[in-house]
Amino acid sequence: MRSDPQIPPLNPLPLVVWALALPIIAMEAVLALGEAGIVGGAGAIGWRMDALQRFAVSPEVMRWMFENGIWPADGLMRLVTYPFVQGSTTQAVFVVVILLALGKTVGEVFRWWAVLAVFFSASAVAAIGFSALPFIDVPLYGGYPGNYGLIGAFTWLVWTRLSGQGSQQYRAFTMIAFLMGAQLLFALVFGTGPWWIAELIGFAAGFG
């Protein structure tokens, strides 16, 4: 049977999803090539650390801003720039894959500006909530909180669909329950840091 030439080989993604994914891909490509010594010379090995220092959210600085009521542009900018810098190429791959998958699902229902609002508001709320906890002193970076915001939006879509069908709405939380369970398992086995807190806050913001 001949395939229909009008059907694209890959499912098209909303442009807003590419607008979020391409900066992450471009940033990681530059940092990875620098770490490999392909571009930038010897100094490029430290590009990732420089990018994290420039864009990551420091909980201590964020708490200082709130305590003193001082809002420097650099500090505020980090609330929406930290998702674009990842800690490793592996993290970048997972972030982009999740972003493309969830972004497509959400982007086919929400308008483009709503997708941006979910991603960036979830990222910002996650950073603020993460920084508000006094026992946290590690920087926040990477696209997971924003992605979890999209997971929250997807969960809301499933929630409303199940409500309309008269089904049990708690089933909408199956994905986040699985992901949080996996996070707990990884934490127990590998001793990961507290970043799951930001991801959970991002999910709640996206659902809200």
One Martini backbone bead per residue (centre of mass of N, CA, C, O) as a GRO file, in nm:
protein
  208
    1MET     BB    1   0.095   0.037   0.024
    2ARG     BB    2   0.068   0.361  -0.032
    3SER     BB    3   0.171   0.648   0.075
    4ASP     BB    4   0.091   0.958   0.183
    5PRO     BB    5   0.246   1.253   0.073
    6GLN     BB    6   0.081   1.452   0.274
    7ILE     BB    7   0.217   1.300   0.504
    8PRO     BB    8   0.413   1.355   0.746
    9PRO     BB    9   0.677   1.185   0.903
   10LEU     BB   10   0.619   1.404   1.124
   11ASN     BB   11   0.481   1.541   1.378
   12PRO     BB   12   0.371   1.838   1.416
   13LEU     BB   13   0.476   2.128   1.580
   14PRO     BB   14   0.439   2.378   1.758
   15LEU     BB   15   0.610   2.669   1.743
   16VAL     BB   16   0.634   2.721   2.052
   17VAL     BB   17   0.800   2.468   2.110
   18TRP     BB   18   1.047   2.550   1.941
   19ALA     BB   19   1.096   2.819   2.095
   20LEU     BB   20   1.188   2.649   2.351
   21ALA     BB   21   1.388   2.425   2.238
   22LEU     BB   22   1.614   2.565   2.067
   23PRO     BB   23   1.773   2.715   2.293
   24ILE     BB   24   1.853   2.456   2.440
   25ILE     BB   25   2.000   2.321   2.206
   26ALA     BB   26   2.202   2.549   2.146
   27MET     BB   27   2.332   2.568   2.423
   28GLU     BB   28   2.425   2.269   2.442
   29ALA     BB   29   2.600   2.264   2.190
   30VAL     BB   30   2.807   2.471   2.284
   31LEU     BB   31   2.888   2.337   2.556
   32ALA     BB   32   2.968   2.057   2.443
   33LEU     BB   33   3.183   2.154   2.241
   34GLY     BB   34   3.357   2.290   2.456
   35GLU     BB   35   3.411   2.035   2.635
   36ALA     BB   36   3.541   1.880   2.375
   37GLY     BB   37   3.731   2.102   2.218
   38ILE     BB   38   3.608   2.212   1.936
   39VAL     BB   39   3.548   2.488   2.081
   40GLY     BB   40   3.722   2.773   2.228
   41GLY     BB   41   3.917   2.604   2.361
   42ALA     BB   42   4.022   2.582   2.684
   43GLY     BB   43   3.800   2.786   2.799
   44ALA     BB   44   3.536   2.609   2.721
   45ILE     BB   45   3.518   2.419   2.969
   46GLY     BB   46   3.379   2.670   3.149
   47TRP     BB   47   3.100   2.748   3.021
   48ARG     BB   48   2.891   2.610   3.201
   49MET     BB   49   2.963   2.752   3.463
   50ASP     BB   50   2.914   3.036   3.356
   51ALA     BB   51   2.614   2.992   3.282
   52LEU     BB   52   2.519   2.921   3.567
   53GLN     BB   53   2.611   3.188   3.702
   54ARG     BB   54   2.425   3.368   3.508
   55PHE     BB   55   2.125   3.190   3.524
   56ALA     BB   56   2.097   3.082   3.787
   57VAL     BB   57   1.934   3.013   4.090
   58SER     BB   58   1.976   3.172   4.403
   59PRO     BB   59   1.842   3.129   4.705
   60GLU     BB   60   1.999   3.339   4.870
   61VAL     BB   61   1.943   3.579   4.682
   62MET     BB   62   1.636   3.559   4.682
   63ARG     BB   63   1.599   3.604   4.987
   64TRP     BB   64   1.736   3.880   4.993
   65MET     BB   65   1.535   4.024   4.809
   66PHE     BB   66   1.284   3.984   4.993
   67GLU     BB   67   1.399   4.103   5.261
   68ASN     BB   68   1.485   4.397   5.105
   69GLY     BB   69   1.327   4.486   4.842
   70ILE     BB   70   1.529   4.397   4.607
   71TRP     BB   71   1.524   4.418   4.226
   72PRO     BB   72   1.727   4.302   4.026
   73ALA     BB   73   1.746   4.222   3.699
   74ASP     BB   74   1.920   3.970   3.725
   75GLY     BB   75   1.738   3.818   3.929
   76LEU     BB   76   1.472   3.819   3.761
   77MET     BB   77   1.578   3.687   3.498
   78ARG     BB   78   1.637   3.398   3.621
   79LEU     BB   79   1.337   3.295   3.635
   80VAL     BB   80   1.352   3.261   3.287
   81THR     BB   81   1.662   3.140   3.221
   82TYR     BB   82   1.732   2.867   3.369
   83PRO     BB   83   1.594   2.654   3.166
   84PHE     BB   84   1.840   2.686   2.934
   85VAL     BB   85   2.031   2.547   3.154
   86GLN     BB   86   2.226   2.264   3.180
   87GLY     BB   87   2.420   2.022   3.353
   88SER     BB   88   2.384   1.832   3.092
   89THR     BB   89   2.331   1.646   2.816
   90THR     BB   90   2.134   1.447   2.940
   91GLN     BB   91   1.940   1.655   3.052
   92ALA     BB   92   1.878   1.793   2.781
   93VAL     BB   93   1.746   1.552   2.643
   94PHE     BB   94   1.513   1.510   2.843
   95VAL     BB   95   1.395   1.794   2.829
   96VAL     BB   96   1.331   1.796   2.523
   97VAL     BB   97   1.152   1.546   2.506
   98ILE     BB   98   0.937   1.643   2.705
   99LEU     BB   99   0.872   1.911   2.566
  100LEU     BB  100   0.774   1.794   2.296
  101ALA     BB  101   0.551   1.610   2.405
  102LEU     BB  102   0.392   1.809   2.593
  103GLY     BB  103   0.377   2.052   2.400
  104LYS     BB  104   0.201   1.919   2.190
  105THR     BB  105  -0.045   1.852   2.364
  106VAL     BB  106  -0.092   2.141   2.476
  107GLY     BB  107  -0.060   2.310   2.202
  108GLU     BB  108  -0.332   2.181   2.072
  109VAL     BB  109  -0.513   2.350   2.292
  110PHE     BB  110  -0.345   2.579   2.347
  111ARG     BB  111  -0.227   2.866   2.320
  112TRP     BB  112   0.076   3.001   2.275
  113TRP     BB  113   0.068   3.192   2.527
  114ALA     BB  114  -0.014   2.968   2.728
  115VAL     BB  115   0.239   2.798   2.708
  116LEU     BB  116   0.431   3.016   2.803
  117ALA     BB  117   0.290   3.072   3.072
  118VAL     BB  118   0.328   2.794   3.193
  119PHE     BB  119   0.635   2.762   3.174
  120PHE     BB  120   0.726   3.037   3.313
  121SER     BB  121   0.551   3.033   3.568
  122ALA     BB  122   0.651   2.762   3.674
  123SER     BB  123   0.946   2.845   3.692
  124ALA     BB  124   0.911   3.089   3.883
  125VAL     BB  125   0.753   2.954   4.114
  126ALA     BB  126   0.965   2.735   4.169
  127ALA     BB  127   1.197   2.927   4.244
  128ILE     BB  128   1.057   3.066   4.482
  129GLY     BB  129   0.979   2.814   4.647
  130PHE     BB  130   1.263   2.696   4.666
  131SER     BB  131   1.395   2.956   4.803
  132ALA     BB  132   1.203   2.969   5.063
  133LEU     BB  133   1.371   2.739   5.167
  134PRO     BB  134   1.614   2.751   5.415
  135PHE     BB  135   1.765   2.457   5.347
  136ILE     BB  136   1.833   2.580   5.067
  137ASP     BB  137   2.162   2.611   4.862
  138VAL     BB  138   2.105   2.527   4.579
  139PRO     BB  139   2.095   2.562   4.260
  140LEU     BB  140   1.876   2.655   3.989
  141TYR     BB  141   1.833   2.443   3.697
  142GLY     BB  142   1.661   2.393   3.422
  143GLY     BB  143   1.359   2.248   3.254
  144TYR     BB  144   1.180   2.084   3.457
  145PRO     BB  145   0.977   2.283   3.588
  146GLY     BB  146   0.843   2.362   3.317
  147ASN     BB  147   0.764   2.074   3.238
  148TYR     BB  148   0.586   2.029   3.490
  149GLY     BB  149   0.386   2.242   3.403
  150LEU     BB  150   0.291   2.080   3.153
  151ILE     BB  151   0.198   1.838   3.317
  152GLY     BB  152  -0.016   1.998   3.469
  153ALA     BB  153  -0.178   2.076   3.217
  154PHE     BB  154  -0.232   1.788   3.125
  155THR     BB  155  -0.380   1.701   3.382
  156TRP     BB  156  -0.610   1.904   3.346
  157LEU     BB  157  -0.716   1.787   3.083
  158VAL     BB  158  -0.781   1.508   3.198
  159TRP     BB  159  -0.963   1.603   3.426
  160THR     BB  160  -1.185   1.732   3.243
  161ARG     BB  161  -1.246   1.480   3.076
  162LEU     BB  162  -1.332   1.295   3.312
  163SER     BB  163  -1.558   1.477   3.410
  164GLY     BB  164  -1.728   1.459   3.143
  165GLN     BB  165  -1.741   1.125   3.177
  166GLY     BB  166  -1.762   1.040   3.490
  167SER     BB  167  -1.490   0.987   3.599
  168GLN     BB  168  -1.209   0.929   3.774
  169GLN     BB  169  -0.999   1.200   3.843
  170TYR     BB  170  -0.742   1.077   3.982
  171ARG     BB  171  -0.618   0.953   3.715
  172ALA     BB  172  -0.469   1.219   3.623
  173PHE     BB  173  -0.221   1.153   3.846
  174THR     BB  174  -0.042   0.921   3.733
  175MET     BB  175   0.208   1.060   3.619
  176ILE     BB  176   0.307   1.216   3.872
  177ALA     BB  177   0.326   0.966   4.052
  178PHE     BB  178   0.541   0.822   3.886
  179LEU     BB  179   0.758   1.046   3.888
  180MET     BB  180   0.784   1.073   4.197
  181GLY     BB  181   0.864   0.780   4.241
  182ALA     BB  182   1.122   0.793   4.070
  183GLN     BB  183   1.255   1.017   4.234
  184LEU     BB  184   1.270   0.860   4.499
  185LEU     BB  185   1.440   0.627   4.396
  186PHE     BB  186   1.684   0.795   4.307
  187ALA     BB  187   1.738   0.920   4.585
  188LEU     BB  188   1.796   0.648   4.730
  189VAL     BB  189   2.026   0.546   4.531
  190PHE     BB  190   2.184   0.843   4.443
  191GLY     BB  191   2.137   1.110   4.606
  192THR     BB  192   1.970   1.339   4.530
  193GLY     BB  193   1.852   1.637   4.527
  194PRO     BB  194   1.599   1.907   4.580
  195TRP     BB  195   1.468   1.953   4.285
  196TRP     BB  196   1.187   1.812   4.317
  197ILE     BB  197   1.049   2.050   4.449
  198ALA     BB  198   1.037   2.233   4.198
  199GLU     BB  199   0.878   2.032   4.024
  200LEU     BB  200   0.625   2.019   4.203
  201ILE     BB  201   0.564   2.321   4.187
  202GLY     BB  202   0.540   2.333   3.879
  203PHE     BB  203   0.298   2.146   3.862
  204ALA     BB  204   0.103   2.313   4.035
  205ALA     BB  205   0.115   2.563   3.852
  206GLY     BB  206   0.016   2.426   3.590
  207PHE     BB  207  -0.255   2.330   3.704
  208GLY     BB  208  -0.342   2.624   3.810
   0.00000   0.00000   0.00000
